[in-house]
Coordinates of C-alpha atoms and ligand atoms in Angstrom, one line a residue:
Chain A
M703 CA -17.1 14.1 49.1
V704 CA -14.3 15.1 51.4
M705 CA -14.0 18.7 52.4
P706 CA -10.7 20.6 52.8
Q707 CA -8.4 19.2 55.4
T708 CA -7.0 21.4 58.1
D709 CA -3.4 21.4 57.1
A710 CA -4.1 24.6 55.0
A711 CA -2.1 27.0 57.0
F712 CA -0.1 28.0 53.9
R713 CA -3.1 29.3 52.1
T714 CA -3.6 33.0 51.9
D715 CA -7.4 32.9 52.0
A716 CA -10.2 30.5 52.5
V717 CA -11.3 28.2 49.7
P718 CA -15.1 28.2 49.3
A719 CA -15.1 25.4 46.7
E720 CA -14.7 21.7 47.4
V721 CA -11.3 20.3 47.1
A722 CA -10.9 17.7 44.2
V723 CA -7.1 16.9 44.7
S724 CA -5.0 17.5 47.6
A725 CA -1.2 16.9 47.8
R726 CA -0.2 16.3 51.4
N727 CA 3.3 16.7 52.6
I728 CA 4.8 15.3 49.3
S729 CA 8.6 14.8 49.2
K730 CA 10.4 13.3 46.3
T731 CA 14.2 12.5 46.0
Y732 CA 15.8 11.2 42.9
G733 CA 19.0 9.6 44.4
E734 CA 20.8 12.6 45.8
V735 CA 18.5 15.2 44.3
E736 CA 15.8 16.5 46.5
A737 CA 13.1 17.6 44.0
L738 CA 10.1 18.2 46.3
K739 CA 10.2 18.7 50.1
N740 CA 7.1 18.5 52.2
L741 CA 5.0 20.1 49.6
S742 CA 1.2 20.6 50.4
L743 CA -1.4 22.1 48.1
E744 CA -5.1 21.8 47.5
F745 CA -6.8 22.0 44.1
P746 CA -10.5 23.2 44.3
R747 CA -13.0 21.3 42.1
G748 CA -14.0 22.9 38.8
Q749 CA -11.2 25.4 38.9
L750 CA -7.9 25.8 37.2
T751 CA -4.8 25.8 39.4
S752 CA -1.4 26.8 37.8
L753 CA 2.0 25.6 39.1
L754 CA 4.5 28.4 38.4
G755 CA 8.1 28.2 39.3
P756 CA 11.6 28.3 38.0
S757 CA 12.9 25.6 35.7
G758 CA 13.9 22.4 37.5
C759 CA 11.9 23.1 40.6
G760 CA 9.8 19.9 40.3
K761 CA 6.6 20.9 38.6
T762 CA 6.6 17.9 36.2
T763 CA 7.5 15.7 39.1
L764 CA 4.5 16.9 41.1
L765 CA 2.2 16.4 38.1
K766 CA 3.5 12.9 37.5
I767 CA 3.0 12.1 41.2
I768 CA -0.6 13.2 41.0
A769 CA -1.1 11.2 37.8
G770 CA 0.3 8.2 39.7
L771 CA 3.2 7.8 37.3
L772 CA 5.7 8.5 40.0
E773 CA 5.7 7.4 43.6
P774 CA 6.4 10.1 46.1
T775 CA 9.2 9.4 48.6
S776 CA 6.8 10.3 51.3
G777 CA 3.4 12.0 51.6
E778 CA 0.2 11.3 49.7
I779 CA -2.1 12.5 47.0
V780 CA -5.8 12.3 47.7
V781 CA -8.2 12.6 44.7
N782 CA -11.9 12.8 45.4
G783 CA -11.3 11.5 49.0
K784 CA -9.3 8.5 47.8
P785 CA -5.5 8.2 48.2
V786 CA -3.7 7.7 44.9
K787 CA -1.9 4.4 44.3
G788 CA -1.3 4.6 40.6
P789 CA -2.8 6.0 37.4
G790 CA -6.6 6.0 37.7
P791 CA -9.8 6.8 35.4
D792 CA -10.3 10.1 37.4
R793 CA -7.2 11.7 36.0
A794 CA -6.0 12.4 32.4
F795 CA -2.6 13.7 31.4
V796 CA -1.8 16.1 28.6
F797 CA 2.0 15.6 27.9
Q798 CA 4.4 18.4 27.2
D799 CA 5.9 16.4 24.3
F800 CA 2.5 15.3 23.1
A801 CA 3.3 11.6 23.4
L802 CA 1.3 10.6 20.3
L803 CA 1.6 7.2 18.6
P804 CA 3.4 8.0 15.4
W805 CA 2.0 5.0 13.6
A806 CA -1.6 5.8 14.4
N807 CA -3.8 8.5 12.8
V808 CA -5.4 11.3 14.7
L809 CA -8.7 9.3 15.3
R810 CA -7.0 6.3 16.8
N811 CA -4.7 8.6 18.8
V812 CA -7.6 10.5 20.3
A813 CA -9.5 7.2 20.9
F814 CA -6.5 5.6 22.5
G815 CA -7.4 6.2 26.1
L816 CA -10.8 4.7 25.5
E817 CA -9.3 1.7 23.5
L818 CA -7.1 1.0 26.6
R819 CA -10.4 1.1 28.7
G820 CA -12.0 -1.6 26.5
V821 CA -14.6 0.7 24.9
A822 CA -16.0 -0.8 21.6
K823 CA -14.4 0.6 18.4
S824 CA -17.5 2.2 17.0
E825 CA -18.4 3.8 20.3
R826 CA -14.9 5.1 21.0
E827 CA -14.6 6.6 17.6
D828 CA -17.9 8.5 17.9
I829 CA -16.6 10.0 21.2
A830 CA -13.2 10.8 19.7
E831 CA -14.8 12.4 16.7
K832 CA -16.8 14.7 18.9
Y833 CA -13.6 15.9 20.8
I834 CA -11.7 16.3 17.6
K835 CA -14.3 18.7 16.5
E836 CA -14.2 20.4 19.8
V837 CA -10.6 21.2 19.6
G838 CA -10.9 22.3 16.0
L839 CA -9.3 19.4 14.1
A840 CA -12.3 18.3 12.2
G841 CA -11.1 17.0 8.8
F842 CA -7.8 15.7 10.1
E843 CA -9.2 12.4 11.6
K844 CA -7.1 10.4 9.0
S845 CA -3.9 12.5 9.2
F846 CA -0.8 11.1 11.0
P847 CA 1.0 13.1 13.8
H848 CA 4.0 13.8 11.5
E849 CA 1.7 15.6 9.0
L850 CA 0.5 18.0 11.8
S851 CA 2.0 21.1 13.2
G852 CA 3.1 21.3 16.8
G853 CA 0.0 23.2 17.9
M854 CA -2.2 20.6 16.1
R855 CA -0.4 17.7 17.7
Q856 CA -0.9 19.5 21.1
R857 CA -4.7 19.6 20.5
V858 CA -4.7 15.9 19.6
G859 CA -3.2 15.2 23.1
L860 CA -5.7 17.5 24.6
A861 CA -8.6 15.8 22.7
R862 CA -7.2 12.4 24.0
A863 CA -7.3 13.5 27.5
L864 CA -10.8 15.2 27.2
S865 CA -12.3 12.0 25.6
V866 CA -11.7 9.8 28.6
D867 CA -13.9 12.3 30.6
A868 CA -11.7 12.3 33.7
D869 CA -12.5 14.7 36.6
V870 CA -9.0 16.0 36.7
L871 CA -6.9 17.1 33.8
L872 CA -3.1 17.4 34.3
M873 CA -1.4 19.6 31.8
D874 CA 2.3 19.9 31.5
E875 CA 3.2 23.1 29.7
P876 CA 0.6 22.3 27.1
F877 CA 1.1 25.5 25.2
S878 CA 4.9 25.6 25.1
A879 CA 5.2 24.3 21.6
V880 CA 3.1 26.8 19.9
D881 CA 3.6 30.3 18.5
E882 CA 2.2 33.4 20.3
Q883 CA -1.0 33.7 18.3
T884 CA -2.0 30.2 18.7
R885 CA -1.0 30.3 22.3
R886 CA -3.5 33.2 23.0
K887 CA -6.1 31.3 21.0
F888 CA -5.5 28.2 23.2
Q889 CA -5.7 30.3 26.4
E890 CA -9.1 31.6 25.4
D891 CA -10.2 28.0 24.6
L892 CA -8.9 26.9 27.8
L893 CA -10.9 29.4 29.7
N894 CA -14.1 28.3 28.0
L895 CA -13.2 24.6 28.7
V896 CA -12.8 25.4 32.4
K897 CA -16.2 27.4 32.3
H898 CA -18.1 24.7 30.5
E899 CA -16.7 21.3 31.5
N900 CA -17.0 20.7 35.2
K901 CA -13.4 19.5 35.6
T902 CA -10.5 20.3 37.7
F903 CA -7.4 21.5 35.8
I904 CA -3.9 21.5 37.1
F905 CA -1.7 23.4 34.7
V906 CA 2.1 23.9 34.6
T907 CA 3.4 26.9 32.9
H908 CA 6.5 29.0 32.7
S909 CA 4.7 32.1 31.8
I910 CA 3.5 34.5 34.5
E911 CA 1.1 36.3 32.1
E912 CA -0.4 32.9 31.1
A913 CA -0.8 31.7 34.6
V914 CA -2.6 35.0 35.6
Y915 CA -4.7 34.9 32.4
V916 CA -6.2 31.4 32.8
S917 CA -6.0 30.5 36.5
D918 CA -8.4 30.6 39.4
Q919 CA -5.4 29.8 41.6
I920 CA -1.7 30.2 41.1
A921 CA 0.7 28.2 43.2
I922 CA 4.2 29.6 43.2
L923 CA 6.9 27.0 43.8
L924 CA 10.3 27.7 45.3
P925 CA 13.4 26.3 43.7
R926 CA 14.7 22.8 44.8
P927 CA 13.8 21.4 47.2
S928 CA 10.4 22.6 46.2
R929 CA 7.5 23.7 48.3
V930 CA 4.7 26.2 47.7
S931 CA 5.9 29.6 48.6
E932 CA 2.7 31.6 47.8
I933 CA -0.8 31.1 46.5
I934 CA -2.4 33.8 44.5
R935 CA -6.0 34.0 43.5
P936 CA -6.9 36.3 40.7
T937 CA -10.6 35.9 41.6
G938 CA -11.5 39.4 40.5
L939 CA -10.4 38.7 37.0
R940 CA -12.5 35.7 36.4
D941 CA -15.7 37.7 36.0
K942 CA -14.2 40.3 33.7
D943 CA -14.4 40.5 29.9
V944 CA -11.8 38.2 28.5
D945 CA -11.0 40.5 25.6
M946 CA -10.0 43.4 28.0
L947 CA -8.1 41.2 30.5
R948 CA -4.7 42.0 29.2
R949 CA -5.1 45.7 29.7
D950 CA -6.8 45.3 33.1
P951 CA -4.9 47.1 35.9
E952 CA -5.7 44.3 38.3
Y953 CA -4.2 41.8 35.8
L954 CA -1.1 43.9 35.4
D955 CA -0.8 44.3 39.2
I956 CA -0.9 40.5 39.8
V957 CA 1.6 40.0 37.0
D958 CA 4.0 42.4 38.7
Q959 CA 3.5 41.0 42.0
I960 CA 4.4 37.5 40.9
W961 CA 7.4 38.7 39.1
A962 CA 8.5 40.5 42.3
S963 CA 8.4 37.3 44.3
L964 CA 10.0 35.2 41.6
R965 CA 12.9 37.5 40.5
S966 CA 14.9 36.8 43.5
Y967 CA 15.4 33.3 42.4
V968 CA 16.4 34.2 38.8
E969 CA 19.6 35.9 40.0
Chain B
M1071 CA 4.6 2.0 -7.5
T1072 CA 5.0 2.1 -11.2
R1073 CA 8.1 4.2 -10.9
S1074 CA 9.8 2.1 -8.4
F1075 CA 8.8 -0.9 -10.5
A1076 CA 10.4 0.7 -13.6
L1077 CA 13.6 1.4 -11.6
K1078 CA 13.8 -2.2 -10.4
L1079 CA 13.4 -3.4 -14.0
L1080 CA 16.0 -1.0 -15.2
S1081 CA 18.6 -2.2 -12.6
A1082 CA 17.8 -5.8 -13.5
L1083 CA 18.4 -5.1 -17.1
L1084 CA 21.7 -3.4 -16.3
V1085 CA 23.0 -6.3 -14.2
F1086 CA 21.9 -8.9 -16.8
G1087 CA 23.3 -6.9 -19.7
A1088 CA 26.8 -6.6 -17.9
W1089 CA 26.6 -10.3 -17.1
E1090 CA 26.0 -11.1 -20.8
I1091 CA 28.9 -8.9 -21.9
A1092 CA 31.2 -10.3 -19.2
G1093 CA 30.3 -13.8 -20.3
R1094 CA 31.0 -13.0 -24.0
I1095 CA 34.4 -11.4 -23.5
P1096 CA 34.8 -13.8 -21.5
V1097 CA 36.3 -12.7 -18.2
S1098 CA 37.0 -16.5 -17.5
Y1099 CA 36.1 -19.6 -19.4
A1100 CA 34.3 -20.7 -16.3
F1101 CA 32.0 -17.7 -16.5
P1102 CA 29.0 -18.4 -18.7
T1103 CA 26.9 -15.8 -20.4
F1104 CA 23.5 -14.8 -19.1
F1105 CA 21.6 -16.4 -22.0
D1106 CA 23.5 -19.7 -21.6
S1107 CA 22.7 -19.7 -17.9
M1108 CA 19.0 -18.9 -18.4
S1109 CA 18.7 -21.8 -21.0
A1110 CA 20.3 -24.1 -18.5
L1111 CA 17.8 -22.8 -15.9
F1112 CA 14.8 -23.5 -18.2
R1113 CA 16.2 -26.9 -19.1
M1114 CA 16.5 -27.9 -15.3
A1115 CA 13.0 -26.4 -14.7
F1116 CA 11.5 -28.4 -17.5
D1117 CA 13.1 -31.8 -16.8
G1118 CA 12.0 -31.2 -13.2
S1119 CA 15.5 -31.6 -11.7
L1120 CA 15.4 -28.0 -10.3
F1121 CA 12.1 -28.7 -8.4
V1122 CA 13.5 -31.9 -6.9
A1123 CA 16.5 -30.1 -5.8
Y1124 CA 14.4 -27.2 -4.2
A1125 CA 12.3 -29.8 -2.4
E1126 CA 15.4 -30.9 -0.7
T1127 CA 17.0 -27.4 -0.1
L1128 CA 13.8 -25.7 1.1
K1129 CA 13.5 -28.2 4.0
P1130 CA 16.4 -26.9 6.1
L1131 CA 15.9 -23.4 4.8
V1132 CA 12.2 -23.0 5.6
L1133 CA 12.5 -24.9 9.0
G1134 CA 15.6 -22.9 9.9
V1135 CA 14.2 -19.5 8.9
A1136 CA 10.9 -20.3 10.6
I1137 CA 12.6 -21.3 13.8
S1138 CA 14.8 -18.4 13.7
A1139 CA 12.1 -15.9 13.1
F1140 CA 9.7 -17.2 15.9
I1141 CA 12.3 -18.0 18.5
G1142 CA 14.4 -15.0 17.5
I1143 CA 11.7 -12.5 17.9
A1144 CA 10.3 -14.0 21.1
L1145 CA 13.8 -14.1 22.6
G1146 CA 14.5 -10.6 21.4
L1147 CA 11.4 -9.3 23.1
W1148 CA 12.3 -11.1 26.3
I1149 CA 15.9 -9.8 26.3
G1150 CA 14.8 -6.3 25.5
L1151 CA 12.2 -6.3 28.3
S1152 CA 14.3 -7.8 31.0
S1153 CA 17.8 -6.7 31.9
W1154 CA 18.4 -10.0 33.7
F1155 CA 17.7 -12.0 30.3
D1156 CA 19.8 -9.5 28.5
W1157 CA 22.7 -10.3 30.8
L1158 CA 22.1 -14.1 30.4
F1159 CA 21.5 -14.3 26.6
S1160 CA 22.9 -11.4 24.7
P1161 CA 26.5 -12.6 24.8
I1162 CA 25.5 -15.9 23.2
F1163 CA 24.0 -14.1 20.2
V1164 CA 26.9 -11.7 19.9
V1165 CA 29.3 -14.6 19.9
M1166 CA 27.1 -16.5 17.4
Q1167 CA 27.0 -13.6 15.0
A1168 CA 30.8 -13.2 15.1
A1169 CA 31.5 -17.0 15.1
P1170 CA 33.3 -18.4 12.0
L1171 CA 30.7 -20.8 10.7
A1172 CA 33.0 -23.0 8.7
A1173 CA 34.8 -23.9 11.8
L1174 CA 31.6 -24.8 13.6
I1175 CA 30.3 -27.2 10.9
P1176 CA 32.5 -30.1 11.8
L1177 CA 31.4 -29.8 15.4
L1178 CA 27.7 -29.7 14.4
V1179 CA 28.3 -32.7 12.2
M1180 CA 30.0 -34.6 15.1
A1181 CA 27.0 -33.7 17.4
Y1182 CA 24.1 -34.1 15.0
G1183 CA 25.3 -36.1 12.1
I1184 CA 25.0 -35.2 8.5
G1185 CA 21.2 -35.1 8.3
L1186 CA 18.6 -32.4 8.3
T1187 CA 19.3 -31.3 12.0
S1188 CA 22.8 -30.1 11.3
K1189 CA 21.6 -28.1 8.3
V1190 CA 18.7 -26.5 10.1
F1191 CA 21.4 -25.5 12.8
V1192 CA 23.5 -23.9 10.1
V1193 CA 20.6 -21.9 8.8
C1194 CA 19.7 -20.9 12.4
I1195 CA 23.2 -19.9 13.3
M1196 CA 23.3 -17.7 10.4
A1197 CA 19.8 -16.2 10.7
M1198 CA 19.0 -16.0 14.3
P1199 CA 21.5 -13.6 15.8
V1200 CA 20.7 -10.6 13.9
I1201 CA 16.9 -11.1 14.4
V1202 CA 17.5 -11.4 18.2
L1203 CA 19.8 -8.5 18.5
N1204 CA 17.7 -6.2 16.4
T1205 CA 14.5 -7.1 18.2
A1206 CA 16.1 -6.6 21.6
G1207 CA 17.7 -3.3 20.7
A1208 CA 14.4 -1.9 19.3
V1209 CA 12.4 -3.0 22.4
R1210 CA 15.0 -1.4 24.7
N1211 CA 14.7 1.8 22.8
T1212 CA 11.0 2.1 23.0
P1213 CA 10.2 5.8 23.7
Q1214 CA 9.8 6.2 27.3
N1215 CA 7.1 8.9 27.0
L1216 CA 4.8 6.6 25.1
K1217 CA 5.0 4.0 27.7
A1218 CA 4.3 6.6 30.4
M1219 CA 1.4 7.9 28.3
S1220 CA -0.2 4.4 28.0
H1221 CA 0.2 3.9 31.8
S1222 CA -1.4 7.1 32.5
F1223 CA -4.4 6.0 30.3
L1224 CA -4.5 2.7 32.4
A1225 CA -2.7 0.3 30.0
T1226 CA -1.9 -3.1 31.3
D1227 CA 1.5 -4.6 30.8
R1228 CA 0.0 -6.6 27.9
D1229 CA -1.4 -3.5 26.3
V1230 CA 1.9 -1.7 26.5
L1231 CA 3.6 -4.7 24.9
L1232 CA 1.1 -5.2 22.1
K1233 CA 0.0 -1.6 21.4
V1234 CA 3.2 0.3 22.0
I1235 CA 6.4 -1.7 22.3
I1236 CA 5.8 -4.1 19.4
P1237 CA 4.5 -1.4 16.9
A1238 CA 7.4 1.0 17.9
A1239 CA 9.9 -1.9 17.4
S1240 CA 8.4 -3.4 14.3
P1241 CA 10.5 -1.4 11.6
L1242 CA 13.7 -2.6 13.3
I1243 CA 12.3 -6.1 13.9
F1244 CA 11.5 -6.3 10.1
S1245 CA 14.9 -5.0 9.1
G1246 CA 16.4 -7.8 11.3
L1247 CA 14.1 -10.3 9.6
R1248 CA 15.2 -9.2 6.2
L1249 CA 19.0 -9.5 7.1
G1250 CA 18.2 -12.8 9.0
V1251 CA 16.4 -14.3 6.0
S1252 CA 19.2 -13.4 3.7
A1253 CA 21.6 -14.9 5.9
G1254 CA 19.5 -18.0 6.2
F1255 CA 19.6 -18.5 2.5
I1256 CA 23.4 -18.3 2.5
G1257 CA 23.3 -20.8 5.4
A1258 CA 21.1 -23.2 3.6
I1259 CA 23.5 -23.3 0.6
L1260 CA 26.6 -23.3 2.7
S1261 CA 25.3 -26.3 4.6
E1262 CA 24.7 -28.2 1.4
L1263 CA 28.2 -27.4 0.1
K1264 CA 30.0 -28.2 3.4
I1265 CA 28.0 -31.0 5.0
T1266 CA 26.4 -33.2 2.4
P1267 CA 25.7 -32.2 -1.3
T1268 CA 21.9 -32.3 -1.6
G1269 CA 19.5 -30.2 -3.4
V1270 CA 20.7 -26.9 -5.0
G1271 CA 24.0 -27.4 -3.3
D1272 CA 24.3 -30.7 -5.1
I1273 CA 23.6 -29.0 -8.5
I1274 CA 26.3 -26.4 -7.9
T1275 CA 28.9 -29.0 -6.7
F1276 CA 28.1 -31.6 -9.4
S1277 CA 27.9 -29.2 -12.4
R1278 CA 31.1 -27.6 -11.3
S1279 CA 32.9 -31.0 -11.2
I1280 CA 31.8 -31.7 -14.8
A1281 CA 32.5 -28.1 -15.9
D1282 CA 28.8 -27.4 -16.7
Y1283 CA 29.1 -23.8 -15.6
P1284 CA 25.8 -22.6 -17.1
S1285 CA 24.0 -25.0 -14.8
M1286 CA 26.1 -24.0 -11.9
Y1287 CA 25.3 -20.3 -12.4
A1288 CA 21.7 -21.1 -13.1
A1289 CA 21.4 -22.8 -9.6
I1290 CA 23.1 -19.8 -8.0
F1291 CA 20.9 -17.4 -9.9
S1292 CA 17.7 -19.4 -8.9
I1293 CA 18.6 -19.1 -5.2
I1294 CA 19.1 -15.3 -5.5
L1295 CA 15.9 -15.0 -7.3
L1296 CA 14.0 -17.0 -4.6
A1297 CA 15.7 -14.8 -1.8
V1298 CA 14.5 -11.6 -3.6
L1299 CA 11.1 -12.9 -3.9
F1300 CA 10.9 -13.9 -0.3
L1301 CA 12.2 -10.5 0.8
N1302 CA 9.5 -8.9 -1.2
L1303 CA 6.9 -11.1 0.4
L1304 CA 8.3 -10.1 3.8
E1305 CA 7.8 -6.4 2.9
K1306 CA 4.2 -7.1 1.9
I1307 CA 3.6 -8.7 5.2
E1308 CA 5.1 -5.8 7.1
I1309 CA 3.0 -3.2 5.1
T1310 CA -0.2 -5.3 5.9
L1311 CA 0.5 -5.7 9.6
F1312 CA 2.0 -2.3 10.3
E1313 CA 0.4 0.2 7.9
G1314 CA 2.1 3.1 9.6
N1315 CA 5.6 1.9 8.9
V1316 CA 5.5 3.1 5.3
R1317 CA 4.4 6.5 6.3
G1318 CA 8.0 7.6 7.0
Y1319 CA 7.3 8.7 10.6
A1320 CA 10.8 7.6 11.5
S1321 CA 12.1 10.9 10.1
D1322 CA 9.9 12.7 12.5
Ligands
ATP2061 N1 14.2 10.7 36.4 C1 14.9 11.6 37.2 N2 16.1 11.3 37.7 C2 16.9 12.1 38.4 N3 16.6 13.4 38.6 C3 15.4 13.9 38.0 C4 14.6 13.0 37.3 N4 13.5 13.7 36.9 C5 13.7 15.0 37.4 N5 14.9 15.1 38.1 C6 15.3 16.3 38.8 O1 14.4 16.7 39.6 C7 14.2 18.1 39.5 C8 12.8 18.6 39.1 O2 12.6 18.1 37.8 P1 11.2 18.5 37.0 O3 11.2 17.8 35.7 O4 10.1 18.1 37.9 O5 11.3 20.1 37.0 P2 10.3 21.1 36.3 O6 9.9 22.1 37.3 O7 9.3 20.3 35.6 O8 11.2 21.8 35.3 P3 10.9 22.5 33.9 O9 10.1 23.7 34.2 O10 12.2 22.9 33.3 O11 10.1 21.5 33.2 C9 15.3 18.5 38.4 O12 16.3 19.2 39.1 C10 15.7 17.3 37.8 O13 17.2 17.4 37.7
MG2062 MG1 8.7 20.1 33.4

């Protein structure tokens, strides 16, 4: 495996962990619009990195470039030492708008990634059942997406991404469609997932609290044309009791610190 | 199922009742009652003349509808997938849909004679445009996010076509088929009235000329009945092929 490259001057402290994904000097323009400009960022293996920034700053664009769904105008993405040329089996995407097949039931939706990989029906359904249970949807295998709530659909999308067993999970505002209670539940589930699955999570969010709560590393993006302005590692928080986290002084400090650096862009 | 069946039966009873009453008033001496028409229908069925007629009418009808369905869906998929094809072919079908068919029939007869070919053409001209245009429109409007999702999970172009584009387009494709098939039935009868009187068209023309109105209406009724049966069959096919289409997800 490839170790961190040297173009890491923008980082605030050294990363002990191995790098799973690195974005190198990524620029992306849509016609006249310059969405990303010379953005570099490294994502340590087995950790969760949040992308936090004002609306329209290019977070979805970066995620899609990492997924191989969009081509950068310049720069490259390296996943597990190999440059990305398109979508690959090492990455799975959780879509902000779920992107479920409306004509397929939960079981087929969750198994769809495996179906596209040519896994035999009985085998892929076994795997799908397992992840449906894991995200707490047991009993809804035969339901159709329109019969589920927003939060349940989101979990179907999550189960689909988990079931292909990719190294890297790309999550675009996965909790934006759910209420506050469900959101907190999902955040706890996500922490467990990061702890128990040895996967690299790249997580887009609008919420500072959410980012601090779930992340090992938070990358703050500047408004267009976007680059990483700051990287924050709430390392001290990860060993603390999850139930006490929201009252922890260090947690509150980091939230304030991020707000201080973002508020100037919110006018 | 039973409820919708009861409703269908009720609306049929209302229509037939109104027909019977209108025939008895009578609204016109050329308008027979429902029962007279039905007895004419049974007479033609028993002496076999109805089946002989249908053997003739079904040839251009079935051929034309089959050609329109297969070529229409294939062309529609292609037009929907490629903007270049869209530019090349769409105008033809838009013109075809708007064309006054009666004016085209003499041209067809000049080019292809008065045989089966011309009649098949008439059926196709009636049936194909709506099938092509519906299919193309549905394909063009495939949700972008579903295509991106399948690509991210490593779908090939063929996967995307078979597992996303076609299922997503299928409700509109089938509604195009329904409209196309209905138009094809009209085309088949029209061709028998305007080109050469054969089959059911011959029964209609002949019985009108001898003022046997019950037989004329019986023939018209039988073709409507056949069209309704065929449309029901089409619905069954849709439900078997695309189970999800009946789940009302479109409202979602
Ligand atoms: N397909 C596109 N064509 C043209 N411009 C685009 C396209 N997609 C995104 N953009 C532009 O690129 C910029 C970044 O978009 P992106 O969706 O990546 O932002 P984002 O950070 O995900 O925003 P949000 O937080 O609101 O989801 C936006 O200003 C947008 O206008
Ligand atoms: Mg976005």
